[in-house]
mmCIF file of C-alpha atoms in Angstrom:
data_model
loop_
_atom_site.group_PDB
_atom_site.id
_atom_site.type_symbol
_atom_site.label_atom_id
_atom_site.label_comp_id
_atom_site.label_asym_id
_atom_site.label_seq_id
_atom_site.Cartn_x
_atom_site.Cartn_y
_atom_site.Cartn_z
ATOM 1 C CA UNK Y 1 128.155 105.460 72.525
ATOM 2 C CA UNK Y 2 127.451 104.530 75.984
ATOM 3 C CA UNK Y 3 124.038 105.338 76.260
ATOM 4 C CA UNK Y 4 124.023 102.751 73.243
ATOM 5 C CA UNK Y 5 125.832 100.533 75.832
ATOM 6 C CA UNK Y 6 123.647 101.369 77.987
ATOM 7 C CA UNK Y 7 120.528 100.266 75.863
ATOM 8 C CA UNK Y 8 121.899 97.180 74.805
ATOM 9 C CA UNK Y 9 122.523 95.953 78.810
ATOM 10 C CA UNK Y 10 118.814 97.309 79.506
ATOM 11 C CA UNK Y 11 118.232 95.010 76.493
ATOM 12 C CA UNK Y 12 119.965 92.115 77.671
ATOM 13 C CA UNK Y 13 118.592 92.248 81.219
ATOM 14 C CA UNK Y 14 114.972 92.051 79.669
ATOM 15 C CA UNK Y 15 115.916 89.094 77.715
ATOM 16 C CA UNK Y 16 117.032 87.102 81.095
ATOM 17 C CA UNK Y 17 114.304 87.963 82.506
ATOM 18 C CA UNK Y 18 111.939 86.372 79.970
ATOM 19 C CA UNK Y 19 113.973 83.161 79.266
ATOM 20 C CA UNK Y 20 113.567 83.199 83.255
ATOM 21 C CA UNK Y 21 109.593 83.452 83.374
ATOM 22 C CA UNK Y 22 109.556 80.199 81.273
ATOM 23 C CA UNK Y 23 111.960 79.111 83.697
ATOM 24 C CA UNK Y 24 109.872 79.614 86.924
ATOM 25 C CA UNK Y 25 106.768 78.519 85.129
ATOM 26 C CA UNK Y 26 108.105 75.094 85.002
ATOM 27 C CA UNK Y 27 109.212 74.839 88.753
ATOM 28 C CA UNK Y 28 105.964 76.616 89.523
ATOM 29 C CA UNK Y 29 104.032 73.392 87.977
ATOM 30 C CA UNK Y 30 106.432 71.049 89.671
ATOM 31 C CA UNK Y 31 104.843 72.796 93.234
ATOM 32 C CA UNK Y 32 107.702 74.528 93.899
ATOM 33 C CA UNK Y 33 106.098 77.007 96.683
ATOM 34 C CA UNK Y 34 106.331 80.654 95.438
ATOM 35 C CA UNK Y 35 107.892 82.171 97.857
ATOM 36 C CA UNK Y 36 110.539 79.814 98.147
ATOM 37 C CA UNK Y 37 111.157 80.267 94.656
ATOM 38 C CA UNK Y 38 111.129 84.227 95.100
ATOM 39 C CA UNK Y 39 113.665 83.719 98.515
ATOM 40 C CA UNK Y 40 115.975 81.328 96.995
ATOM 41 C CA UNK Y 41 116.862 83.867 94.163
ATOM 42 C CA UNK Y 42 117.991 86.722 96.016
ATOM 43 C CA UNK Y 43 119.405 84.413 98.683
ATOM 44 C CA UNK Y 44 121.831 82.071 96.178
ATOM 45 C CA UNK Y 45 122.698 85.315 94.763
ATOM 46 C CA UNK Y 46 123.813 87.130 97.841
ATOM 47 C CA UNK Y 47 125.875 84.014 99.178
ATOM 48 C CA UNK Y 48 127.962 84.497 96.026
ATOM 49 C CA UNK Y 49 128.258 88.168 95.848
ATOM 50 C CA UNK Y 50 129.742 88.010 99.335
ATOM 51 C CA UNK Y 51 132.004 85.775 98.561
ATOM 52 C CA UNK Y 52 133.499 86.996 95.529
ATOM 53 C CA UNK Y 53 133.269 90.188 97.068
ATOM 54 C CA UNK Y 54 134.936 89.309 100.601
ATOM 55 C CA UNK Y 55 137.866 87.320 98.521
ATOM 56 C CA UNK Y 56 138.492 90.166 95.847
ATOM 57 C CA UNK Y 57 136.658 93.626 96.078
ATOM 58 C CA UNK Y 58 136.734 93.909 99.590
ATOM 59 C CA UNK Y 59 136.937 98.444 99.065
ATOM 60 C CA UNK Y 60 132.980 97.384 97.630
ATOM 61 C CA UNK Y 61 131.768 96.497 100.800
ATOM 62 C CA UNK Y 62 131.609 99.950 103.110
ATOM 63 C CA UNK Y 63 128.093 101.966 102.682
ATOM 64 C CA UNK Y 64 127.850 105.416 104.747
ATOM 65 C CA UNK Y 65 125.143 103.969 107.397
ATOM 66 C CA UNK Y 66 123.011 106.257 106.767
ATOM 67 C CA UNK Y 67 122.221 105.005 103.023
ATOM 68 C CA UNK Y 68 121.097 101.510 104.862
ATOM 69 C CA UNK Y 69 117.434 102.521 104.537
ATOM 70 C CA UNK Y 70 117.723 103.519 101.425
ATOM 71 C CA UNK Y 71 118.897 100.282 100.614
ATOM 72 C CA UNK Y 72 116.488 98.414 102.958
ATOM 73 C CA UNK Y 73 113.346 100.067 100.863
ATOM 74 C CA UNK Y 74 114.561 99.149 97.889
ATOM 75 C CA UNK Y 75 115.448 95.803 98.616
ATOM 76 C CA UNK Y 76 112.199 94.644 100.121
ATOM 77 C CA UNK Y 77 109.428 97.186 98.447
ATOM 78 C CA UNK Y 78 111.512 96.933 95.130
ATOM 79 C CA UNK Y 79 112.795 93.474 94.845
ATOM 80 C CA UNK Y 80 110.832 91.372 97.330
ATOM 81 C CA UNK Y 81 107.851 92.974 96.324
ATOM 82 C CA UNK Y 82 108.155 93.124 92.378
ATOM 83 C CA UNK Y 83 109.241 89.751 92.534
ATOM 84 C CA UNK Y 84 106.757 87.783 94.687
ATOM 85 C CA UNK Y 85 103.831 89.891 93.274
ATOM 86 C CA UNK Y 86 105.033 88.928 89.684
ATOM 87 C CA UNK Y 87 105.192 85.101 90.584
ATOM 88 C CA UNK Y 88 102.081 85.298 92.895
ATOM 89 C CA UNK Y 89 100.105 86.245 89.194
ATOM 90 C CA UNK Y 90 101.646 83.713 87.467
ATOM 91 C CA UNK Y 91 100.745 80.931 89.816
ATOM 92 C CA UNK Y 92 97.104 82.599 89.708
ATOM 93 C CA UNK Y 93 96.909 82.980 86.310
ATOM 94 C CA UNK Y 94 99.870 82.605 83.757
ATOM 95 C CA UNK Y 95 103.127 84.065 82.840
ATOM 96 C CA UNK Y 96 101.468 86.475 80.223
ATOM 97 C CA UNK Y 97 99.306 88.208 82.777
ATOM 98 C CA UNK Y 98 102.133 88.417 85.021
ATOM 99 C CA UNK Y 99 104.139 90.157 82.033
ATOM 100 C CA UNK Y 100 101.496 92.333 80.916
ATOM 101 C CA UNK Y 101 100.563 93.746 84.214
ATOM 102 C CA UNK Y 102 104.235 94.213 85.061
ATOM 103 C CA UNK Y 103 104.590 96.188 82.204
ATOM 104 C CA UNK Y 104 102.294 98.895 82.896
ATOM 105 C CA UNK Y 105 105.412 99.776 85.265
ATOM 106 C CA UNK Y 106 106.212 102.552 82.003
ATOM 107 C CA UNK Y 107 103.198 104.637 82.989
ATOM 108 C CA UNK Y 108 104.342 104.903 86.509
ATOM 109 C CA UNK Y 109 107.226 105.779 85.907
ATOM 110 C CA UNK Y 110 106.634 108.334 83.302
ATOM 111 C CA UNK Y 111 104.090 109.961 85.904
ATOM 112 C CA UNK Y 112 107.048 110.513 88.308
ATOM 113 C CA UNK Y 113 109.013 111.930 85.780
ATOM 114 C CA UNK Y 114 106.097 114.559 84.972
ATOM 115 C CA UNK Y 115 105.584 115.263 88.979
ATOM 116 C CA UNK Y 116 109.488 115.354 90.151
ATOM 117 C CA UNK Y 117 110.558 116.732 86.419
ATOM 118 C CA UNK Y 118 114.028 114.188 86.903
ATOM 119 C CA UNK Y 119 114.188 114.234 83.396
ATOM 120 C CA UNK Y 120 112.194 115.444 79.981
ATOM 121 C CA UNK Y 121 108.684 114.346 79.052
ATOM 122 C CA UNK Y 122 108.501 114.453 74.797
ATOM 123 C CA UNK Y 123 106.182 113.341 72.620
ATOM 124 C CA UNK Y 124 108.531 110.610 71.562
ATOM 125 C CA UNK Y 125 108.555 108.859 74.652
ATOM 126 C CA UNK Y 126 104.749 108.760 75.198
ATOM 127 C CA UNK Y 127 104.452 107.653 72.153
ATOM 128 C CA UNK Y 128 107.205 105.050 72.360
ATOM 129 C CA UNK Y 129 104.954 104.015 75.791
ATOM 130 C CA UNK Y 130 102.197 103.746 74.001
ATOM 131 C CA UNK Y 131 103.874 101.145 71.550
ATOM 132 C CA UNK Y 132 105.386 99.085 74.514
ATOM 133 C CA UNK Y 133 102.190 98.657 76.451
ATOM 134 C CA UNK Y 134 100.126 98.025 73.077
ATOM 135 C CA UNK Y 135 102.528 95.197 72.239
ATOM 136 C CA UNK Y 136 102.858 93.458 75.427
ATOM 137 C CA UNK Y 137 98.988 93.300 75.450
ATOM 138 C CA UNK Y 138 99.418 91.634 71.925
ATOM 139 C CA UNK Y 139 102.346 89.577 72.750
ATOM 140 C CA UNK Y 140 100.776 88.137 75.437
ATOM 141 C CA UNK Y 141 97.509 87.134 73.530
ATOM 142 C CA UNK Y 142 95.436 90.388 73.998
ATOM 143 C CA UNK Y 143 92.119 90.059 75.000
ATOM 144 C CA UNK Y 144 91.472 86.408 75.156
ATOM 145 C CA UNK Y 145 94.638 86.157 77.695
ATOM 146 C CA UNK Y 146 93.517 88.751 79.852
ATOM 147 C CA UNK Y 147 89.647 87.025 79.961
ATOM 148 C CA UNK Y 148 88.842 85.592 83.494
ATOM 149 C CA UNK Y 149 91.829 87.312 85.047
ATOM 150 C CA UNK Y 150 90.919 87.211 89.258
ATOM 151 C CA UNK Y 151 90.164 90.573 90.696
ATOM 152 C CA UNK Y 152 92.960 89.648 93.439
ATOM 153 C CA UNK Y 153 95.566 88.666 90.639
ATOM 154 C CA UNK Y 154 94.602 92.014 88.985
ATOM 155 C CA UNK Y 155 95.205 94.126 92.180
ATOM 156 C CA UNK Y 156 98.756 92.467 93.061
ATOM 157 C CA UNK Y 157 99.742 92.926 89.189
ATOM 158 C CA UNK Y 158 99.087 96.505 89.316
ATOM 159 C CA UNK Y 159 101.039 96.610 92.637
ATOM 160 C CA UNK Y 160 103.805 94.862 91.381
ATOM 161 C CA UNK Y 161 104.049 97.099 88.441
ATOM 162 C CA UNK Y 162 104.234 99.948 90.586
ATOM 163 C CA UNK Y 163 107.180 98.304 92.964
ATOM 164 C CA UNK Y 164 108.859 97.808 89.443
ATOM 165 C CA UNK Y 165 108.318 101.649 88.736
ATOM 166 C CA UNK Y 166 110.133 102.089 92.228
ATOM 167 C CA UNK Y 167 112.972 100.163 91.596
ATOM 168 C CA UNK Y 168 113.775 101.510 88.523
ATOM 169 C CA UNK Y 169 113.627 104.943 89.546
ATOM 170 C CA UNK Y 170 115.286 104.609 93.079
ATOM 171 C CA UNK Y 171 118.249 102.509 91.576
ATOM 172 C CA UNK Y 172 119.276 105.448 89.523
ATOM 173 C CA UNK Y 173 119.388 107.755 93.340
ATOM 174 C CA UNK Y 174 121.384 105.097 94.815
ATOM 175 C CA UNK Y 175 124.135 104.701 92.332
ATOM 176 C CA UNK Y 176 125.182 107.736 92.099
ATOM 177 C CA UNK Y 177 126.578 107.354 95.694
ATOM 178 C CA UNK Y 178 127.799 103.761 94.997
ATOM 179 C CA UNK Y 179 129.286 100.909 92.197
ATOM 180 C CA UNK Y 180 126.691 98.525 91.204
ATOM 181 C CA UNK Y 181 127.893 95.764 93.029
ATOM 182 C CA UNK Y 182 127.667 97.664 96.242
ATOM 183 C CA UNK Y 183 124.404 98.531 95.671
ATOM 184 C CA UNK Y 184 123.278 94.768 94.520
ATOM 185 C CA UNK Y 185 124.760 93.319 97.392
ATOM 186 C CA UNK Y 186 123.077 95.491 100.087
ATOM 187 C CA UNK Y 187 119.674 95.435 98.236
ATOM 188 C CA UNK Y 188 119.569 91.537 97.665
ATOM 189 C CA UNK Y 189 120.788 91.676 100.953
ATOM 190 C CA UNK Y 190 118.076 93.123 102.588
ATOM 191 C CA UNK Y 191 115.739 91.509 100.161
ATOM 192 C CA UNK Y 192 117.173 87.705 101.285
ATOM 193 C CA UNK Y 193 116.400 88.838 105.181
ATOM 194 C CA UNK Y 194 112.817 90.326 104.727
ATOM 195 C CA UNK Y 195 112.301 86.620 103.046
ATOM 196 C CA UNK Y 196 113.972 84.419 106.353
ATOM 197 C CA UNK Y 197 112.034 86.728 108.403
ATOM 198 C CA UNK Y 198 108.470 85.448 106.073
ATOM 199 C CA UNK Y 199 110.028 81.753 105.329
ATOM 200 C CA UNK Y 200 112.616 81.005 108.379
ATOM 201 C CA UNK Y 201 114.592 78.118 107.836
ATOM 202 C CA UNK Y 202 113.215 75.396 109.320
ATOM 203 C CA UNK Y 203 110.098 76.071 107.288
ATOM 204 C CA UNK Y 204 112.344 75.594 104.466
ATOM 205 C CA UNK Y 205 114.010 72.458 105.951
ATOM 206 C CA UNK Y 206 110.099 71.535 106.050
ATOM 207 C CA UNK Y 207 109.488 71.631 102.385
ATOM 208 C CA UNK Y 208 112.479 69.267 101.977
ATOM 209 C CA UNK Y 209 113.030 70.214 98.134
ATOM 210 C CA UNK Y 210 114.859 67.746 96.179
ATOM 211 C CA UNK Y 211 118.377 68.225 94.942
ATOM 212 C CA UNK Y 212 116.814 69.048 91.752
ATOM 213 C CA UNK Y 213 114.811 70.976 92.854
ATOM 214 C CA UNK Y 214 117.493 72.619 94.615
ATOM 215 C CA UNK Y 215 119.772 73.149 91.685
ATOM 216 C CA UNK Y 216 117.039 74.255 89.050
ATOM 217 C CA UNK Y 217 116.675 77.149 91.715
ATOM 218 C CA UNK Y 218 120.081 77.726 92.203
ATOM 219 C CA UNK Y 219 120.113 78.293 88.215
ATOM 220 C CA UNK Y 220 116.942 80.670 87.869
ATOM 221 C CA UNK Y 221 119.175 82.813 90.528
ATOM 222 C CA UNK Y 222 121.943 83.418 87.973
ATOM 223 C CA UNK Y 223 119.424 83.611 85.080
ATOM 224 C CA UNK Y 224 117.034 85.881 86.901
ATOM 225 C CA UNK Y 225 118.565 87.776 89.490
ATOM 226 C CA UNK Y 226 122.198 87.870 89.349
ATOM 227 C CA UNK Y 227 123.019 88.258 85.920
ATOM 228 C CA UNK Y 228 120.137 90.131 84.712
ATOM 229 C CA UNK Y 229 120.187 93.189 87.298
ATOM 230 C CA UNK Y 230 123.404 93.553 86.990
ATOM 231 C CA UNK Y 231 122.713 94.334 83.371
ATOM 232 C CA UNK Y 232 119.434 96.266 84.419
ATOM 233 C CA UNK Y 233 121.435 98.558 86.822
ATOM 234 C CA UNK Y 234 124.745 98.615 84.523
ATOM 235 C CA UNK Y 235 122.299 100.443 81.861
ATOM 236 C CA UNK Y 236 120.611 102.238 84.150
ATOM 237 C CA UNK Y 237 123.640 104.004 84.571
ATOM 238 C CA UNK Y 238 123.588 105.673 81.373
ATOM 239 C CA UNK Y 239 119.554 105.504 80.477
ATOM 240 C CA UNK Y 240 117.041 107.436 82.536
ATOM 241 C CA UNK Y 241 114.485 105.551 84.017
ATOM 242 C CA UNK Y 242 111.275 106.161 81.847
ATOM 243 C CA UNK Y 243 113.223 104.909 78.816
ATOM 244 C CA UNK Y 244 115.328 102.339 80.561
ATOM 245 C CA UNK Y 245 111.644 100.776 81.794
ATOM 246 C CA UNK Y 246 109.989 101.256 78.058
ATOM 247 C CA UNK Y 247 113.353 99.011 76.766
ATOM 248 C CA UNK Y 248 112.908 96.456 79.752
ATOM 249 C CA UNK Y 249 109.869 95.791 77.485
ATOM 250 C CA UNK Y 250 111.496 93.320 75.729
ATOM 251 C CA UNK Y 251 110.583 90.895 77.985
ATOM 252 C CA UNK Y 252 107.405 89.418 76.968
ATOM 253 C CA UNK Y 253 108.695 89.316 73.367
ATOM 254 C CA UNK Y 254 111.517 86.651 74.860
ATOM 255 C CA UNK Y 255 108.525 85.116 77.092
ATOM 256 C CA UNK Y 256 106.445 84.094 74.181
ATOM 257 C CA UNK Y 257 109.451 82.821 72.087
ATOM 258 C CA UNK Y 258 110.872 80.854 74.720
ATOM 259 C CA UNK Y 259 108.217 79.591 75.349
ATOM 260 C CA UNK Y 260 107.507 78.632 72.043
ATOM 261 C CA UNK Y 261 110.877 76.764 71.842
ATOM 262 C CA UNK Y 262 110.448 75.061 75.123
ATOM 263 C CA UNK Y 263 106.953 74.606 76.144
ATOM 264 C CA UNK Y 264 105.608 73.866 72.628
ATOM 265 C CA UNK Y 265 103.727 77.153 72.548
ATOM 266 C CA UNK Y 266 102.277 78.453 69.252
ATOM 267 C CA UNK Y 267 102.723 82.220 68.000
ATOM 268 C CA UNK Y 268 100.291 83.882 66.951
ATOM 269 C CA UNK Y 269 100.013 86.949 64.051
ATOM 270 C CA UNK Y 270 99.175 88.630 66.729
ATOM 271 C CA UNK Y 271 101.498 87.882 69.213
ATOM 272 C CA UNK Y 272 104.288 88.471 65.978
ATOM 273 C CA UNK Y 273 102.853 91.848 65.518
ATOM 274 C CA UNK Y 274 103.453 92.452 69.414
ATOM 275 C CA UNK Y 275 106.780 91.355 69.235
ATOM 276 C CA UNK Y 276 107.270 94.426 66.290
ATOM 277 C CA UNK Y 277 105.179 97.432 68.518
ATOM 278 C CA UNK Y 278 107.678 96.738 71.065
ATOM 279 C CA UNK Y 279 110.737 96.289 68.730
ATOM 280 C CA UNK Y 280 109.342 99.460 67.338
ATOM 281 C CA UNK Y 281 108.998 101.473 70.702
ATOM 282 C CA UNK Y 282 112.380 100.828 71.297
ATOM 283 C CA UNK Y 283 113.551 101.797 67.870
ATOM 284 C CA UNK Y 284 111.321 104.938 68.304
ATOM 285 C CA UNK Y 285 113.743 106.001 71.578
ATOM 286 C CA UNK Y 286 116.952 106.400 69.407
ATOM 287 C CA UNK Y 287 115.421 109.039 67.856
ATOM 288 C CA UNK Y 288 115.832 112.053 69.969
ATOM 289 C CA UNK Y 289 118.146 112.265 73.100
ATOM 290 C CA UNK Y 290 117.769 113.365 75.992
ATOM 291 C CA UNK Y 291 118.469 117.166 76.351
ATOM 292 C CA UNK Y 292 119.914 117.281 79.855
ATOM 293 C CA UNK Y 293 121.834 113.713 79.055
ATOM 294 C CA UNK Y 294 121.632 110.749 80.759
ATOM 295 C CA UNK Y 295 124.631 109.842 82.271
ATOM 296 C CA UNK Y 296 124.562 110.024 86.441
ATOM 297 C CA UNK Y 297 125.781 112.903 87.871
ATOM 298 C CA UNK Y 298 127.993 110.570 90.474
ATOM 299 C CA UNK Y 299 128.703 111.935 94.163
ATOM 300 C CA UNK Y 300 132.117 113.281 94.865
ATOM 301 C CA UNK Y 301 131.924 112.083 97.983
ATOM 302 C CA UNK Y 302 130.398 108.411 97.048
ATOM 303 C CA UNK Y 303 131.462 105.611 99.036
ATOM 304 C CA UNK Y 304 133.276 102.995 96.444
#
């Protein structure tokens, strides 16, 4: 039952996260500069978490100092990096490339797996990887998306993908020591200052965004960051990583549709059949569990 939980808030995550990429295509053609649209999510989202925090959960806040690296890595090579790289491609090219290069996070992942042997390789999941990747390359228009693509764009997707791998697999270390508001609090945390330390304040003050402006970003904060990875790292509590990052595949299937609904966009039969692989892939996953479980083995001596 929870790792069916768990599943479903993997699920969800992915779902906020696509409704967001139609989101931050929209500000993107408005000008919006990328990386204040990357900064202002984590940012927004830490001013909140600290206050909710500082006013209610205050027991949250402590972290055994020497964790703060830990934290510091993932925040900036994780989150600052999967993020800006992910927006940097879809300024460069579109929100389908971004998706689909993303997505070939599964194949890191799994190779980590097969190196550190954290968990069981079957056939099932490779399989199940197989589906995902197949039907994000078909969701997102296949070939005729992926025509033209910039060798630059190419290089940052594949390196966002990888800081995507990262994060998911990290996460899992860190909270086993920690709640997962403790954890999203000191790695958005570290996240917002690598960003004032790129885009300082004044530079911000330069850009003078409009109220707007200002509000539509203070929205794609709750729809993208906030809400989303605390879904992401809820499940991950109860999915290991190479089938928590096969789920997260879900994704481009909300992309396309929302994009449908909102931008005008037409689906394709092959774009439907994409939508099914993944639906499939995920199915494919309930099928045999994990031997060892997948619950985290939490730290008696975790900081709370």
């Amino acid at each position: 039952m929870k790792q069916l939980r768990g599943y479903a808030m993997v699920a969800s995550g992915a779902f906020l996260w696509g409704c967001a990429a139609t989101v931050a295509k929209l500000l993107l053609a408005r000008r919006v500069d990328t990386i204040l649209l990357v900064q202002t999510r984590v940012t927004f989202s830490v001013i909140l978490m600290v206050c909710v925090m500082a006013l209610f959960r205050r027991d949250l806040l402590p972290v055994r100092v020497k964790d703060l690296w830990r934290m510091a890595l993932l925040g900036v090579v994780g989150i600052a990096g999967a993020n800006y790289t992910y927006y940097v491609v879809i300024r460069e090219a579109s929100v389908a490339i971004a998706i689909l290069l993303q997505y070939t996070a599964p194949l890191f992942v799994m190779a980590y797996a097969a190196f550190t042997h954290e968990e069981e390789l079957t056939v099932a999941k490779f399989v199940a990887a197989f589906l995902a990747l197949a039907g994000c390359y078909c969701a997102v228009g296949g070939f005729e998306a992926a025509s033209g693509l910039p060798a630059g764009a190419l290089a940052i997707g594949v390196l966002g993908a990888m800081c995507f791998a990262f994060m998911t697999v990290f996460t899992r270390h860190l909270l086993a020591r920690y709640s997962i508001w403790t954890v999203m609090l000191y790695v958005f945390g570290f996240a917002s200052l690598f960003w004032l330390l790129v885009n300082p304040p004044w530079r911000v003050v330069e850009e003078s965004p409009s109220p707007a402006t200002w509000l539509a970003l203070a929205g794609l904060a709750l729809l993208s960051v906030l809400l989303p990875y605390m879904l992401f790292f809820a499940g991950l509590r109860h999915v290991v990583s190479s089938r928590a990052i096969i789920i997260s595949t879900l994704e481009p299937v909300t992309a396309i549709v929302t994009a449908a609904l909102v931008a005008g966009e037409k689906l394709s039969l092959l774009q439907g059949a994409g939508a099914g692989l993944v639906l499939g892939a995920i199915l494919m996953l309930q099928m045999r569990r994990e031997k060892r479980g997948e619950e985290i083995a939490e730290e008696s001596h975790a900081s709370r």
